[in-house]
Amino acid sequence: MEIMNNEQLKNMFSLEGKLAIVTGGAGSLGEGVATGLALHGCDVVVTGRTKETLDKTVAEVEALGKKAMAIVCDVTKEDQVIEMVQKVKEVFGKIDILVTVAGIAKRHPAEDFPVDDFRQVIDINVTGTFIPCKIVGAVMKEQGYGKIITVSSVRAFAGHPGGYAAYGTSKGAVNLLTKQLATEWAKYNINVNSIAPTIFWTPLTQEVLEDEKLKKIFMDRIPMGRAALVQDMVGAAVFLGSSASDFITGQILYVDGGCTAG
Ligand SMILES: NC(=O)c1ccc[n+]([C@@H]2O[C@H](COP(=O)([O-])OP(=O)(O)OC[C@H]3O[C@@H](n4cnc5c(N)ncnc54)[C@H](O)[C@@H]3O)[C@@H](O)[C@H]2O)c1
């Protein structure tokens, strides 16, 4: 590893000239992270299950003067992820950053949890994180560098009475997958870290927002007294995608207003 000069130290958060893939790029966090990375200089490929839903993010990235591309791809289907990554390599020639944002949540009391729902959450949140990491990780190994950012949750840190048997389990697995890949791929100069947000208001958490009693339970657990905002995750993504985090790997960065501190 080369020692940075002052100019490089000053620019250590810059993503100028880099290319990121953001899975779940049409969702609330995916859109926020994609545009946040673009604001810091990055070209961005967004992936999701339907092209139309990705167009807005593409337009926003392009409006910032960066290159953007939408590729339809279900993260649970290895053949589709292989095809997507091949396309990115053809067009951009490299992959600097992968952010695995795609995910779902289903809440039921554990004793009534439909097993099909449980399997679906595990499939999308865990296998759907592993597959893009596996395929992009192989490219990064060949390149000799790369930054992978998974998306976990405070629900991976501790249990919660609100019906999170599948979701909490899936994000716990994302945490350990992050540490496992970090350990295996450190020798290839690939950093693997995770962003673990507390609750923010999106379609995924709509039912909590609409239930005043439940919402209060969530807010009472956050010392800073508010839900997260998508913008709260941008700094973490820029940091973990940039050379400012070159010696950080296998870490779970809780962006949670102190929720997991006490
Ligand atoms: N909203 C929160 O409070 C919160 C808190 C902690 C963590 N998270 C995590 O943040 C991530 C984004 O959540 P969000 O709140 O922006 O939700 P969202 O529903 O707005 O976005 C999720 C995106 O993932 C996509 N997706 C789902 N299954 C997919 C599949 N098989 N293949 C490809 N794309 C798929 C959806 O289409 C959607 O665009 C998720 O991993 C979620 O678990 C959210």
mmCIF file of C-alpha atoms and ligand atoms in Angstrom:
data_model
loop_
_atom_site.group_PDB
_atom_site.id
_atom_site.type_symbol
_atom_site.label_atom_id
_atom_site.label_comp_id
_atom_site.label_asym_id
_atom_site.label_seq_id
_atom_site.Cartn_x
_atom_site.Cartn_y
_atom_site.Cartn_z
ATOM 1 C CA MET A 1 0.000 0.000 0.000
ATOM 2 C CA GLU A 2 1.435 3.346 -1.053
ATOM 3 C CA ILE A 3 1.721 6.199 1.468
ATOM 4 C CA MET A 4 -0.594 9.069 0.487
ATOM 5 C CA ASN A 5 0.778 12.553 -0.131
ATOM 6 C CA ASN A 6 -1.063 15.620 1.240
ATOM 7 C CA GLU A 7 -3.043 16.129 -1.961
ATOM 8 C CA GLN A 8 -4.275 12.512 -1.861
ATOM 9 C CA LEU A 9 -5.053 12.826 1.860
ATOM 10 C CA LYS A 10 -7.103 15.937 1.158
ATOM 11 C CA ASN A 11 -9.068 14.083 -1.528
ATOM 12 C CA MET A 12 -9.439 10.800 0.326
ATOM 13 C CA PHE A 13 -13.270 11.036 0.291
ATOM 14 C CA SER A 14 -13.436 11.717 -3.447
ATOM 15 C CA LEU A 15 -15.129 9.141 -5.673
ATOM 16 C CA GLU A 16 -14.112 10.910 -8.893
ATOM 17 C CA GLY A 17 -13.589 8.411 -11.721
ATOM 18 C CA LYS A 18 -15.043 5.481 -9.796
ATOM 19 C CA LEU A 19 -17.872 3.170 -10.827
ATOM 20 C CA ALA A 20 -20.429 1.838 -8.353
ATOM 21 C CA ILE A 21 -23.162 -0.768 -8.691
ATOM 22 C CA VAL A 22 -26.150 -0.209 -6.400
ATOM 23 C CA THR A 23 -28.642 -3.088 -6.144
ATOM 24 C CA GLY A 24 -32.210 -2.108 -5.246
ATOM 25 C CA GLY A 25 -31.433 1.169 -6.990
ATOM 26 C CA ALA A 26 -35.087 2.120 -7.433
ATOM 27 C CA GLY A 27 -35.879 1.962 -3.718
ATOM 28 C CA SER A 28 -35.665 4.841 -1.258
ATOM 29 C CA LEU A 29 -32.206 4.049 0.110
ATOM 30 C CA GLY A 30 -30.933 2.817 -3.282
ATOM 31 C CA GLU A 31 -31.899 6.089 -4.949
ATOM 32 C CA GLY A 32 -30.396 8.154 -2.104
ATOM 33 C CA VAL A 33 -27.124 6.224 -2.089
ATOM 34 C CA ALA A 34 -26.819 6.250 -5.906
ATOM 35 C CA THR A 35 -27.275 10.027 -6.126
ATOM 36 C CA GLY A 36 -25.109 10.583 -3.023
ATOM 37 C CA LEU A 37 -22.232 8.622 -4.569
ATOM 38 C CA ALA A 38 -22.715 10.533 -7.858
ATOM 39 C CA LEU A 39 -22.541 13.874 -6.008
ATOM 40 C CA HIS A 40 -19.116 12.783 -4.804
ATOM 41 C CA GLY A 41 -17.918 11.973 -8.330
ATOM 42 C CA CYS A 42 -19.025 8.412 -8.996
ATOM 43 C CA ASP A 43 -20.626 6.916 -12.097
ATOM 44 C CA VAL A 44 -23.421 4.568 -11.065
ATOM 45 C CA VAL A 45 -25.135 1.427 -12.339
ATOM 46 C CA VAL A 46 -28.465 0.810 -10.629
ATOM 47 C CA THR A 47 -30.144 -2.567 -10.694
ATOM 48 C CA GLY A 48 -33.664 -3.655 -9.845
ATOM 49 C CA ARG A 49 -36.426 -5.932 -11.042
ATOM 50 C CA THR A 50 -38.123 -3.497 -13.450
ATOM 51 C CA LYS A 51 -36.538 -0.975 -15.787
ATOM 52 C CA GLU A 52 -39.257 1.723 -15.373
ATOM 53 C CA THR A 53 -38.670 2.044 -11.630
ATOM 54 C CA LEU A 54 -34.932 2.592 -12.174
ATOM 55 C CA ASP A 55 -35.306 5.421 -14.710
ATOM 56 C CA LYS A 56 -35.814 8.117 -12.039
ATOM 57 C CA THR A 57 -32.529 7.286 -10.308
ATOM 58 C CA VAL A 58 -30.714 7.179 -13.655
ATOM 59 C CA ALA A 59 -32.082 10.628 -14.568
ATOM 60 C CA GLU A 60 -31.020 12.038 -11.178
ATOM 61 C CA VAL A 61 -27.464 10.705 -11.503
ATOM 62 C CA GLU A 62 -27.179 12.014 -15.073
ATOM 63 C CA ALA A 63 -28.476 15.420 -13.954
ATOM 64 C CA LEU A 64 -25.429 15.552 -11.667
ATOM 65 C CA GLY A 65 -23.188 15.142 -14.723
ATOM 66 C CA LYS A 66 -22.242 11.537 -14.044
ATOM 67 C CA LYS A 67 -22.763 8.424 -16.172
ATOM 68 C CA ALA A 68 -25.647 6.198 -15.143
ATOM 69 C CA MET A 69 -27.099 2.939 -16.372
ATOM 70 C CA ALA A 70 -30.078 0.820 -15.334
ATOM 71 C CA ILE A 71 -29.862 -2.955 -15.592
ATOM 72 C CA VAL A 72 -32.790 -5.224 -14.799
ATOM 73 C CA CYS A 73 -31.659 -7.948 -12.436
ATOM 74 C CA ASP A 74 -33.196 -9.983 -9.619
ATOM 75 C CA VAL A 75 -30.509 -10.329 -6.930
ATOM 76 C CA THR A 76 -31.659 -13.848 -6.033
ATOM 77 C CA LYS A 77 -30.973 -15.157 -9.563
ATOM 78 C CA GLU A 78 -27.309 -15.920 -10.125
ATOM 79 C CA ASP A 79 -27.598 -16.066 -13.943
ATOM 80 C CA GLN A 80 -29.139 -12.567 -14.012
ATOM 81 C CA VAL A 81 -26.439 -11.166 -11.709
ATOM 82 C CA ILE A 82 -23.681 -12.753 -13.863
ATOM 83 C CA GLU A 83 -25.225 -11.160 -16.975
ATOM 84 C CA MET A 84 -25.539 -7.772 -15.238
ATOM 85 C CA VAL A 85 -21.907 -7.798 -14.091
ATOM 86 C CA GLN A 86 -20.728 -8.854 -17.574
ATOM 87 C CA LYS A 87 -22.583 -5.861 -19.043
ATOM 88 C CA VAL A 88 -21.031 -3.478 -16.503
ATOM 89 C CA LYS A 89 -17.559 -4.814 -17.330
ATOM 90 C CA GLU A 90 -18.185 -4.366 -21.071
ATOM 91 C CA VAL A 91 -19.398 -0.783 -20.684
ATOM 92 C CA PHE A 92 -17.260 0.535 -17.806
ATOM 93 C CA GLY A 93 -14.346 -1.925 -17.755
ATOM 94 C CA LYS A 94 -14.191 -2.100 -13.938
ATOM 95 C CA ILE A 95 -16.207 -2.096 -10.717
ATOM 96 C CA ASP A 96 -14.860 0.003 -7.828
ATOM 97 C CA ILE A 97 -17.813 -0.167 -5.430
ATOM 98 C CA LEU A 98 -20.761 -2.513 -4.853
ATOM 99 C CA VAL A 99 -23.604 -1.486 -2.542
ATOM 100 C CA THR A 100 -26.133 -4.271 -1.887
ATOM 101 C CA VAL A 101 -29.262 -2.312 -0.976
ATOM 102 C CA ALA A 102 -32.026 -4.635 -2.283
ATOM 103 C CA GLY A 103 -34.042 -6.076 0.569
ATOM 104 C CA ILE A 104 -37.517 -6.680 1.952
ATOM 105 C CA ALA A 105 -39.195 -6.867 5.353
ATOM 106 C CA LYS A 106 -42.120 -8.957 6.542
ATOM 107 C CA ARG A 107 -43.366 -8.765 10.106
ATOM 108 C CA HIS A 108 -45.510 -11.390 11.854
ATOM 109 C CA PRO A 109 -45.579 -12.822 15.386
ATOM 110 C CA ALA A 110 -43.046 -15.690 15.364
ATOM 111 C CA GLU A 111 -45.688 -18.283 16.309
ATOM 112 C CA ASP A 112 -47.765 -17.356 13.230
ATOM 113 C CA PHE A 113 -44.948 -16.579 10.797
ATOM 114 C CA PRO A 114 -45.782 -18.137 7.410
ATOM 115 C CA VAL A 115 -42.779 -20.243 6.467
ATOM 116 C CA ASP A 116 -43.014 -19.071 2.842
ATOM 117 C CA ASP A 117 -42.664 -15.460 4.041
ATOM 118 C CA PHE A 118 -39.723 -16.431 6.254
ATOM 119 C CA ARG A 119 -37.993 -18.153 3.320
ATOM 120 C CA GLN A 120 -38.610 -15.176 1.020
ATOM 121 C CA VAL A 121 -37.033 -12.705 3.463
ATOM 122 C CA ILE A 122 -33.981 -14.952 3.908
ATOM 123 C CA ASP A 123 -33.722 -15.519 0.152
ATOM 124 C CA ILE A 124 -33.809 -11.835 -0.840
ATOM 125 C CA ASN A 125 -31.914 -10.348 2.126
ATOM 126 C CA VAL A 126 -29.243 -13.032 2.586
ATOM 127 C CA THR A 127 -28.869 -14.949 -0.700
ATOM 128 C CA GLY A 128 -29.649 -11.719 -2.574
ATOM 129 C CA THR A 129 -26.719 -10.095 -0.785
ATOM 130 C CA PHE A 130 -24.389 -13.070 -1.226
ATOM 131 C CA ILE A 131 -24.880 -13.519 -4.993
ATOM 132 C CA PRO A 132 -23.903 -9.953 -6.051
ATOM 133 C CA CYS A 133 -20.990 -10.069 -3.563
ATOM 134 C CA LYS A 134 -19.837 -13.403 -5.020
ATOM 135 C CA ILE A 135 -19.972 -12.307 -8.675
ATOM 136 C CA VAL A 136 -18.625 -8.773 -8.162
ATOM 137 C CA GLY A 137 -16.074 -10.069 -5.630
ATOM 138 C CA ALA A 138 -14.570 -12.288 -8.354
ATOM 139 C CA VAL A 139 -14.154 -9.221 -10.592
ATOM 140 C CA MET A 140 -12.603 -7.230 -7.736
ATOM 141 C CA LYS A 141 -10.225 -10.114 -6.987
ATOM 142 C CA GLU A 142 -9.056 -9.969 -10.614
ATOM 143 C CA GLN A 143 -8.688 -6.161 -10.403
ATOM 144 C CA GLY A 144 -6.759 -6.394 -7.134
ATOM 145 C CA TYR A 145 -9.038 -3.940 -5.308
ATOM 146 C CA GLY A 146 -12.645 -3.111 -4.511
ATOM 147 C CA LYS A 147 -15.092 -1.838 -1.901
ATOM 148 C CA ILE A 148 -18.214 -3.776 -0.984
ATOM 149 C CA ILE A 149 -20.886 -2.209 1.217
ATOM 150 C CA THR A 150 -23.712 -4.438 2.410
ATOM 151 C CA VAL A 151 -26.868 -3.081 4.038
ATOM 152 C CA SER A 152 -27.789 -4.466 7.426
ATOM 153 C CA SER A 153 -30.065 -2.960 10.098
ATOM 154 C CA VAL A 154 -30.199 -2.281 13.837
ATOM 155 C CA ARG A 155 -32.499 -5.320 13.852
ATOM 156 C CA ALA A 156 -29.313 -7.408 13.456
ATOM 157 C CA PHE A 157 -28.019 -6.089 16.791
ATOM 158 C CA ALA A 158 -30.808 -7.196 19.136
ATOM 159 C CA GLY A 159 -34.244 -8.766 19.077
ATOM 160 C CA HIS A 160 -37.407 -6.667 18.936
ATOM 161 C CA PRO A 161 -40.974 -7.525 19.991
ATOM 162 C CA GLY A 162 -42.399 -6.259 16.685
ATOM 163 C CA GLY A 163 -42.354 -9.497 14.651
ATOM 164 C CA TYR A 164 -38.848 -9.467 13.207
ATOM 165 C CA ALA A 165 -38.077 -13.216 13.346
ATOM 166 C CA ALA A 166 -37.221 -13.340 9.638
ATOM 167 C CA TYR A 167 -35.902 -9.810 9.077
ATOM 168 C CA GLY A 168 -33.686 -9.713 12.179
ATOM 169 C CA THR A 169 -32.350 -13.176 11.386
ATOM 170 C CA SER A 170 -31.626 -12.154 7.796
ATOM 171 C CA LYS A 171 -29.732 -9.005 8.815
ATOM 172 C CA GLY A 172 -27.808 -10.936 11.471
ATOM 173 C CA ALA A 173 -26.701 -13.196 8.634
ATOM 174 C CA VAL A 174 -25.749 -10.146 6.534
ATOM 175 C CA ASN A 175 -23.503 -8.993 9.407
ATOM 176 C CA LEU A 176 -21.677 -12.302 9.556
ATOM 177 C CA LEU A 177 -21.507 -12.582 5.755
ATOM 178 C CA THR A 178 -19.872 -9.144 5.758
ATOM 179 C CA LYS A 179 -17.246 -10.271 8.289
ATOM 180 C CA GLN A 180 -16.722 -13.590 6.498
ATOM 181 C CA LEU A 181 -16.135 -11.981 3.085
ATOM 182 C CA ALA A 182 -13.917 -9.307 4.665
ATOM 183 C CA THR A 183 -11.779 -12.040 6.198
ATOM 184 C CA GLU A 184 -11.575 -14.123 3.010
ATOM 185 C CA TRP A 185 -10.950 -11.223 0.638
ATOM 186 C CA ALA A 186 -8.638 -8.950 2.639
ATOM 187 C CA LYS A 187 -5.736 -10.593 0.799
ATOM 188 C CA TYR A 188 -7.215 -9.376 -2.507
ATOM 189 C CA ASN A 189 -7.412 -5.794 -1.227
ATOM 190 C CA ILE A 190 -11.210 -5.922 -1.123
ATOM 191 C CA ASN A 191 -12.857 -4.081 1.795
ATOM 192 C CA VAL A 192 -16.237 -5.449 2.890
ATOM 193 C CA ASN A 193 -18.227 -3.401 5.385
ATOM 194 C CA SER A 194 -21.880 -2.864 6.228
ATOM 195 C CA ILE A 195 -24.157 0.088 6.879
ATOM 196 C CA ALA A 196 -26.750 -0.738 9.542
ATOM 197 C CA PRO A 197 -29.441 1.963 9.720
ATOM 198 C CA THR A 198 -32.104 2.472 12.305
ATOM 199 C CA ILE A 199 -35.621 2.968 10.981
ATOM 200 C CA PHE A 200 -36.310 5.494 8.212
ATOM 201 C CA TRP A 201 -39.627 6.079 6.471
ATOM 202 C CA THR A 202 -40.001 4.204 3.187
ATOM 203 C CA PRO A 203 -42.521 1.729 1.730
ATOM 204 C CA LEU A 204 -40.675 -0.907 3.770
ATOM 205 C CA THR A 205 -41.599 0.773 7.074
ATOM 206 C CA GLN A 206 -44.928 2.356 6.092
ATOM 207 C CA GLU A 207 -46.913 0.149 8.476
ATOM 208 C CA VAL A 208 -44.813 1.351 11.438
ATOM 209 C CA LEU A 209 -45.237 4.993 10.426
ATOM 210 C CA GLU A 210 -49.021 4.519 10.284
ATOM 211 C CA ASP A 211 -49.248 2.911 13.747
ATOM 212 C CA GLU A 212 -48.719 5.679 16.350
ATOM 213 C CA LYS A 213 -48.202 3.232 19.242
ATOM 214 C CA LEU A 214 -45.661 1.157 17.365
ATOM 215 C CA LYS A 215 -43.939 4.259 15.999
ATOM 216 C CA LYS A 216 -43.492 5.554 19.567
ATOM 217 C CA ILE A 217 -41.856 2.265 20.627
ATOM 218 C CA PHE A 218 -39.314 2.756 17.838
ATOM 219 C CA MET A 219 -38.701 6.447 18.553
ATOM 220 C CA ASP A 220 -38.265 5.819 22.302
ATOM 221 C CA ARG A 221 -35.331 3.527 21.483
ATOM 222 C CA ILE A 222 -33.417 6.211 19.560
ATOM 223 C CA PRO A 223 -31.478 8.581 21.878
ATOM 224 C CA MET A 224 -31.297 11.252 19.184
ATOM 225 C CA GLY A 225 -35.094 11.231 19.160
ATOM 226 C CA ARG A 226 -35.836 10.929 15.464
ATOM 227 C CA ALA A 227 -35.991 8.405 12.671
ATOM 228 C CA ALA A 228 -33.033 8.254 10.283
ATOM 229 C CA LEU A 229 -33.137 10.044 6.950
ATOM 230 C CA VAL A 230 -31.825 8.519 3.740
ATOM 231 C CA GLN A 231 -29.282 11.356 3.679
ATOM 232 C CA ASP A 232 -27.858 10.050 6.983
ATOM 233 C CA MET A 233 -26.634 6.996 5.066
ATOM 234 C CA VAL A 234 -24.857 8.948 2.311
ATOM 235 C CA GLY A 235 -21.859 9.946 4.432
ATOM 236 C CA ALA A 236 -21.381 6.346 5.528
ATOM 237 C CA ALA A 237 -21.582 5.104 1.926
ATOM 238 C CA VAL A 238 -19.120 7.726 0.654
ATOM 239 C CA PHE A 239 -16.729 6.931 3.518
ATOM 240 C CA LEU A 240 -16.899 3.157 3.014
ATOM 241 C CA GLY A 241 -16.633 3.536 -0.779
ATOM 242 C CA SER A 242 -13.645 5.877 -0.705
ATOM 243 C CA SER A 243 -9.977 5.504 0.153
ATOM 244 C CA ALA A 244 -10.729 7.170 3.530
ATOM 245 C CA SER A 245 -11.715 3.652 4.697
ATOM 246 C CA ASP A 246 -8.838 1.695 3.132
ATOM 247 C CA PHE A 247 -7.815 0.024 6.421
ATOM 248 C CA ILE A 248 -11.373 -0.676 7.601
ATOM 249 C CA THR A 249 -12.916 -4.017 6.764
ATOM 250 C CA GLY A 250 -15.443 -6.395 8.299
ATOM 251 C CA GLN A 251 -17.140 -3.581 10.237
ATOM 252 C CA ILE A 252 -20.817 -2.920 10.802
ATOM 253 C CA LEU A 253 -21.367 0.850 10.834
ATOM 254 C CA TYR A 254 -24.565 1.591 12.785
ATOM 255 C CA VAL A 255 -26.177 4.786 11.507
ATOM 256 C CA ASP A 256 -28.770 4.856 14.230
ATOM 257 C CA GLY A 257 -28.846 8.016 16.358
ATOM 258 C CA GLY A 258 -27.401 6.033 19.269
ATOM 259 C CA CYS A 259 -30.020 3.258 19.154
ATOM 260 C CA THR A 260 -27.470 0.457 19.692
ATOM 261 C CA ALA A 261 -25.344 2.459 22.156
ATOM 262 C CA GLY A 262 -27.460 1.840 25.217
HETATM 263 N N1 LIG B 1 -36.392 1.572 5.829
HETATM 264 C C1 LIG B 1 -35.774 1.260 6.955
HETATM 265 O O1 LIG B 1 -36.151 1.683 8.051
HETATM 266 C C2 LIG B 1 -34.546 0.374 6.939
HETATM 267 C C3 LIG B 1 -33.811 0.245 8.121
HETATM 268 C C4 LIG B 1 -32.680 -0.567 8.123
HETATM 269 C C5 LIG B 1 -32.293 -1.201 6.959
HETATM 270 N N2 LIG B 1 -33.030 -1.038 5.825
HETATM 271 C C6 LIG B 1 -32.573 -1.753 4.630
HETATM 272 O O2 LIG B 1 -32.336 -0.812 3.601
HETATM 273 C C7 LIG B 1 -32.520 -1.462 2.332
HETATM 274 C C8 LIG B 1 -33.420 -0.608 1.465
HETATM 275 O O3 LIG B 1 -34.658 -0.468 2.084
HETATM 276 P P1 LIG B 1 -35.698 0.709 1.757
HETATM 277 O O4 LIG B 1 -36.304 1.082 3.043
HETATM 278 O O5 LIG B 1 -35.070 1.728 0.880
HETATM 279 O O6 LIG B 1 -36.821 -0.136 0.994
HETATM 280 P P2 LIG B 1 -37.431 0.024 -0.458
HETATM 281 O O7 LIG B 1 -38.564 -0.954 -0.475
HETATM 282 O O8 LIG B 1 -37.707 1.445 -0.785
HETATM 283 O O9 LIG B 1 -36.234 -0.497 -1.382
HETATM 284 C C9 LIG B 1 -35.879 -1.838 -1.501
HETATM 285 C C10 LIG B 1 -35.605 -2.118 -2.964
HETATM 286 O O10 LIG B 1 -35.148 -3.482 -3.100
HETATM 287 C C11 LIG B 1 -35.754 -3.995 -4.277
HETATM 288 N N3 LIG B 1 -35.783 -5.456 -4.259
HETATM 289 C C12 LIG B 1 -36.493 -6.255 -3.434
HETATM 290 N N4 LIG B 1 -36.296 -7.537 -3.782
HETATM 291 C C13 LIG B 1 -35.448 -7.541 -4.843
HETATM 292 C C14 LIG B 1 -34.875 -8.555 -5.657
HETATM 293 N N5 LIG B 1 -35.135 -9.851 -5.465
HETATM 294 N N6 LIG B 1 -34.029 -8.191 -6.658
HETATM 295 C C15 LIG B 1 -33.759 -6.885 -6.866
HETATM 296 N N7 LIG B 1 -34.277 -5.871 -6.149
HETATM 297 C C16 LIG B 1 -35.113 -6.213 -5.150
HETATM 298 C C17 LIG B 1 -37.159 -3.391 -4.268
HETATM 299 O O11 LIG B 1 -37.771 -3.480 -5.530
HETATM 300 C C18 LIG B 1 -36.868 -1.969 -3.832
HETATM 301 O O12 LIG B 1 -36.580 -1.151 -4.954
HETATM 302 C C19 LIG B 1 -33.078 -2.858 2.639
HETATM 303 O O13 LIG B 1 -32.029 -3.800 2.589
HETATM 304 C C20 LIG B 1 -33.600 -2.709 4.052
HETATM 305 O O14 LIG B 1 -33.606 -3.934 4.752
HETATM 306 C C21 LIG B 1 -34.144 -0.269 5.783
#
